[in-house]
PDB file of C-alpha atoms in Angstrom:
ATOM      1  CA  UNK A   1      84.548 119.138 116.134  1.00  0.00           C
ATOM      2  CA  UNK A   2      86.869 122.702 115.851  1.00  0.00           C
ATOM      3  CA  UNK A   3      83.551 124.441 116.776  1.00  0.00           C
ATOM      4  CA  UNK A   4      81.853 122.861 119.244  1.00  0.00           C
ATOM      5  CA  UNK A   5      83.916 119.923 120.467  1.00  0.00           C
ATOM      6  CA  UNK A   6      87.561 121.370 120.683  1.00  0.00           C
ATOM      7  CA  UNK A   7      87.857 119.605 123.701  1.00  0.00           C
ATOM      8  CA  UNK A   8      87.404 116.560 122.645  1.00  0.00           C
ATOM      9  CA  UNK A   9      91.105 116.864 120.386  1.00  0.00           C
ATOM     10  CA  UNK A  10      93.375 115.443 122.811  1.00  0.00           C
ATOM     11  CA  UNK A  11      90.953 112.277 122.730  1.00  0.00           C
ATOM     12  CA  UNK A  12      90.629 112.144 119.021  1.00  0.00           C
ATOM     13  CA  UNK A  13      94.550 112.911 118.113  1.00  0.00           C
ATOM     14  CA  UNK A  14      96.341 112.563 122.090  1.00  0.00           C
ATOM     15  CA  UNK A  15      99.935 112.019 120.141  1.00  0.00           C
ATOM     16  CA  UNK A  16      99.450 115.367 118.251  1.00  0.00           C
ATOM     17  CA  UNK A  17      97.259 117.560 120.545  1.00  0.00           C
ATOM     18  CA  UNK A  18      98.237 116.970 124.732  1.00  0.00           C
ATOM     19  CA  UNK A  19      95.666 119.615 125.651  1.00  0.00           C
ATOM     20  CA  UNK A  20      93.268 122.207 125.141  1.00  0.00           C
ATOM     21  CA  UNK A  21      91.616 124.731 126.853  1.00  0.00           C
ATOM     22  CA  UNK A  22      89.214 127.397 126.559  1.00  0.00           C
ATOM     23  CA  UNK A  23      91.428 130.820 127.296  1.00  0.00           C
ATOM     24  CA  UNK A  24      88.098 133.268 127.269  1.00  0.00           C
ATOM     25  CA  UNK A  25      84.839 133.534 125.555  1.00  0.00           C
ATOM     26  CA  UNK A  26      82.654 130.359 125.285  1.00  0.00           C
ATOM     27  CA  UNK A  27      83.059 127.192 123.804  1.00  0.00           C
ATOM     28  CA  UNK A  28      82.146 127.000 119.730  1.00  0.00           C
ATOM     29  CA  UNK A  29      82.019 130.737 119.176  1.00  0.00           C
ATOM     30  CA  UNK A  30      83.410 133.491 117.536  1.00  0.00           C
ATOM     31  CA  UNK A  31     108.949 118.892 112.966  1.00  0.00           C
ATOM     32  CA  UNK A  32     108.954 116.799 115.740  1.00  0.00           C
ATOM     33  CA  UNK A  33     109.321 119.186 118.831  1.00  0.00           C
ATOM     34  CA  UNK A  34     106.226 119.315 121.012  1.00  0.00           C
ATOM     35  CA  UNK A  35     105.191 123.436 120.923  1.00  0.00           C
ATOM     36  CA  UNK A  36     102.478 125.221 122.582  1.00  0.00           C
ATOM     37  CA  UNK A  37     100.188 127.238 120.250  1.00  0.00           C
ATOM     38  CA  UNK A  38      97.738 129.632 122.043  1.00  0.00           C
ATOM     39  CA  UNK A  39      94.984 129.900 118.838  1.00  0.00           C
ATOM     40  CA  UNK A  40      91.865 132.310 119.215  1.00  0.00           C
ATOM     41  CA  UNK A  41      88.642 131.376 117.423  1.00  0.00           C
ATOM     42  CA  UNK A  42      88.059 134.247 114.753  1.00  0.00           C
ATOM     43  CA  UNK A  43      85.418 133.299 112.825  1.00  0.00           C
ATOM     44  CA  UNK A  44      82.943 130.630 113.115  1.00  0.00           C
ATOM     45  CA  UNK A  45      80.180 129.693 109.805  1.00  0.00           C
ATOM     46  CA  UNK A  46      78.425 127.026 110.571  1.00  0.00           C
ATOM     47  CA  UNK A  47      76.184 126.892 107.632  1.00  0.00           C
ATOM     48  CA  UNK A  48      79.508 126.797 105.518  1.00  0.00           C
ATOM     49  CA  UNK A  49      81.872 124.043 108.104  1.00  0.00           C
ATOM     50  CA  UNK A  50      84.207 127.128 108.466  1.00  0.00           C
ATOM     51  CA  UNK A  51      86.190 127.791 111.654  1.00  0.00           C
ATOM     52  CA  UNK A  52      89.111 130.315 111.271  1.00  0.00           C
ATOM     53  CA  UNK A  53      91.579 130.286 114.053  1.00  0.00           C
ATOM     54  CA  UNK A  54      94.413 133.073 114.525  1.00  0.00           C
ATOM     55  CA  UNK A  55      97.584 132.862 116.373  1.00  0.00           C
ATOM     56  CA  UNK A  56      98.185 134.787 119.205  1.00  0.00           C
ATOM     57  CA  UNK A  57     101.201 132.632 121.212  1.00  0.00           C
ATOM     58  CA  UNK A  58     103.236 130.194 119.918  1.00  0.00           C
ATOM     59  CA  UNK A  59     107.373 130.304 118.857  1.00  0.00           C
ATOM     60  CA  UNK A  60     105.343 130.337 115.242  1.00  0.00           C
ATOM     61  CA  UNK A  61     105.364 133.960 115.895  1.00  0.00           C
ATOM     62  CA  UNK A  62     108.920 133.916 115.717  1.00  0.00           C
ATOM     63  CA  UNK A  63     108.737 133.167 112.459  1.00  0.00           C
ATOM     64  CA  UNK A  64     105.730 134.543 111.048  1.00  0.00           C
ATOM     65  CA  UNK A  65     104.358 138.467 111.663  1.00  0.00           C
ATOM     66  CA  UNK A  66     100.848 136.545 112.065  1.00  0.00           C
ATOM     67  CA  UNK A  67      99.446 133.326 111.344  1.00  0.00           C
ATOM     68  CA  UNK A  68      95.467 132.263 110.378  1.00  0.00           C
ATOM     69  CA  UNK A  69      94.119 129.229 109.719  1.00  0.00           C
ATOM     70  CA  UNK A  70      91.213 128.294 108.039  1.00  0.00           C
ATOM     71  CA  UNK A  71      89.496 124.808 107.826  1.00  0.00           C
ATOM     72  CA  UNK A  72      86.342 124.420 106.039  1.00  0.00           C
ATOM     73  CA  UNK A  73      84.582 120.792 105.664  1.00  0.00           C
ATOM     74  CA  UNK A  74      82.467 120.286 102.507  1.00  0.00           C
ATOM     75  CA  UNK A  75      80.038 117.383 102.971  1.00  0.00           C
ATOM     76  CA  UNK A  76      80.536 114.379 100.301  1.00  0.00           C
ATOM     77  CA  UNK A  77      78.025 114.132  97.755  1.00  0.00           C
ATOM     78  CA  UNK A  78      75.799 110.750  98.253  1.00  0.00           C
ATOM     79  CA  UNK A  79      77.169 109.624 101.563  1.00  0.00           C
ATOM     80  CA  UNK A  80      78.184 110.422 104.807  1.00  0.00           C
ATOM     81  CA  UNK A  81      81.849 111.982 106.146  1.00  0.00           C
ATOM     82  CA  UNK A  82      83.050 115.356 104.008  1.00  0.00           C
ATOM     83  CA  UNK A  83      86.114 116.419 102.435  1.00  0.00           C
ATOM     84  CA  UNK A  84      88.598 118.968 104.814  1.00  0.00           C
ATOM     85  CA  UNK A  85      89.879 121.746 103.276  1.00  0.00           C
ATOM     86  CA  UNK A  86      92.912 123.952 105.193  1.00  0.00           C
ATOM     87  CA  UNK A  87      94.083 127.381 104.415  1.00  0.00           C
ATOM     88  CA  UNK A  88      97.218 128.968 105.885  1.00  0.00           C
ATOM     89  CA  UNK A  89      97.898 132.553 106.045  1.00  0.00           C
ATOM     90  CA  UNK A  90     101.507 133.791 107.118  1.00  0.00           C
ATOM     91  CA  UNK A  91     103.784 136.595 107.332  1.00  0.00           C
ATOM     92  CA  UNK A  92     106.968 135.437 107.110  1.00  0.00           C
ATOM     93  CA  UNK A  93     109.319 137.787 109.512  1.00  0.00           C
ATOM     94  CA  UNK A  94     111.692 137.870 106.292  1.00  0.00           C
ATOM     95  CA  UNK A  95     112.887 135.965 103.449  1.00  0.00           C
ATOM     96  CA  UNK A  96     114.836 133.148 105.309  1.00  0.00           C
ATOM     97  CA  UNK A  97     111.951 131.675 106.893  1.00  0.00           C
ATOM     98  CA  UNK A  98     110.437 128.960 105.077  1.00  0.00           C
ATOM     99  CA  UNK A  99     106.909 128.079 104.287  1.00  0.00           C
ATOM    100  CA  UNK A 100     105.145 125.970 107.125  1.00  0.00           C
ATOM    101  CA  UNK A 101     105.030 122.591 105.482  1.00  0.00           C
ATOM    102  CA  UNK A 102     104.960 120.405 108.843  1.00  0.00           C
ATOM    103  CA  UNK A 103     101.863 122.684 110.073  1.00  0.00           C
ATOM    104  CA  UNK A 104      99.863 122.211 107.420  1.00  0.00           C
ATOM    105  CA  UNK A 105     101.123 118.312 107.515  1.00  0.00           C
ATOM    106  CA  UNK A 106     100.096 118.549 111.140  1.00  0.00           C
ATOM    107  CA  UNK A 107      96.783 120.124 110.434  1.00  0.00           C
ATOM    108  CA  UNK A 108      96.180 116.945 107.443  1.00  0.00           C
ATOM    109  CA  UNK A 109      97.246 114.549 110.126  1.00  0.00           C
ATOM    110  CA  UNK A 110      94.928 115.995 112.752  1.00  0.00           C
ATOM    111  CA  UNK A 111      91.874 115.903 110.448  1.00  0.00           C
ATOM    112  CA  UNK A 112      92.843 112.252 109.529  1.00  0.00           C
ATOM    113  CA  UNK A 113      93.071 111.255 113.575  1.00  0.00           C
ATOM    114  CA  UNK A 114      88.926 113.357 114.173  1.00  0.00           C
ATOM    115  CA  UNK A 115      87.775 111.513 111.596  1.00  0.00           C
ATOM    116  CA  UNK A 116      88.890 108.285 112.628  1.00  0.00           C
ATOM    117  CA  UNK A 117      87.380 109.093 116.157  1.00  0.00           C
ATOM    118  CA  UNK A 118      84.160 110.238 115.004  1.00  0.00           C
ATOM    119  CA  UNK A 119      83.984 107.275 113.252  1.00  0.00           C
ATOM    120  CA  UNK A 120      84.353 105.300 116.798  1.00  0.00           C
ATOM    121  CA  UNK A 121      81.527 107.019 118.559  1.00  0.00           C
TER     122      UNK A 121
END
């Protein structure tokens, strides 16, 4: 869904994700406050699940220098559906900011709200 149905998000999680929409390029290719997060695809892999998005407008870059994230989906052995795996990399601005728990909370609860929609079709 990251890769080729991003659109579809607001659909599959509308209490997380409000909108989305496709800045440039083409579609598929390479704590409680609402916040807009302008993401550009970096990387795509379909033969490994792996989408990499980076940052490039959000008040996350108030905190962090830059911010990438990577989710990669490993298909379950015997069956259908596949196991989500995120990966955050930050640079925090200095050594008050925290870690970014609630995104990658966000990005567990997102994941949890596609699947349940895929599921549906």
């Amino acid at each position: 869904m990251w890769a080729g149905r991003v659109h579809d998000l607001p659909k599959a999680t509308p209490d997380k994700i409000q909108n989305c929409e496709l800045q440039e390029g083409d579609w598929g290719k390479v704590d409680g406050v609402a916040t807009e997060c302008k993401d550009r695809v970096e990387e795509v892999e379909r033969e490994k699940n792996l989408i990499t998005f980076r940052v490039i407008k959000s008040d996350l870059l108030k905190m962090y220098k830059s911010f990438v994230s990577r989710s990669q989906v490993t298909p379950k052995h015997g069956g259908p559906g596949g196991i989500v795996h995120w990966d955050l990399e930050y640079e925090k601005v200095s050594e008050e900011v925290g870690h970014p728990e609630s995104h990658l909370q966000l990005s567990v609860e997102v994941s949890k709200d596609i699947d349940e929609y895929l599921l549906t079709e």
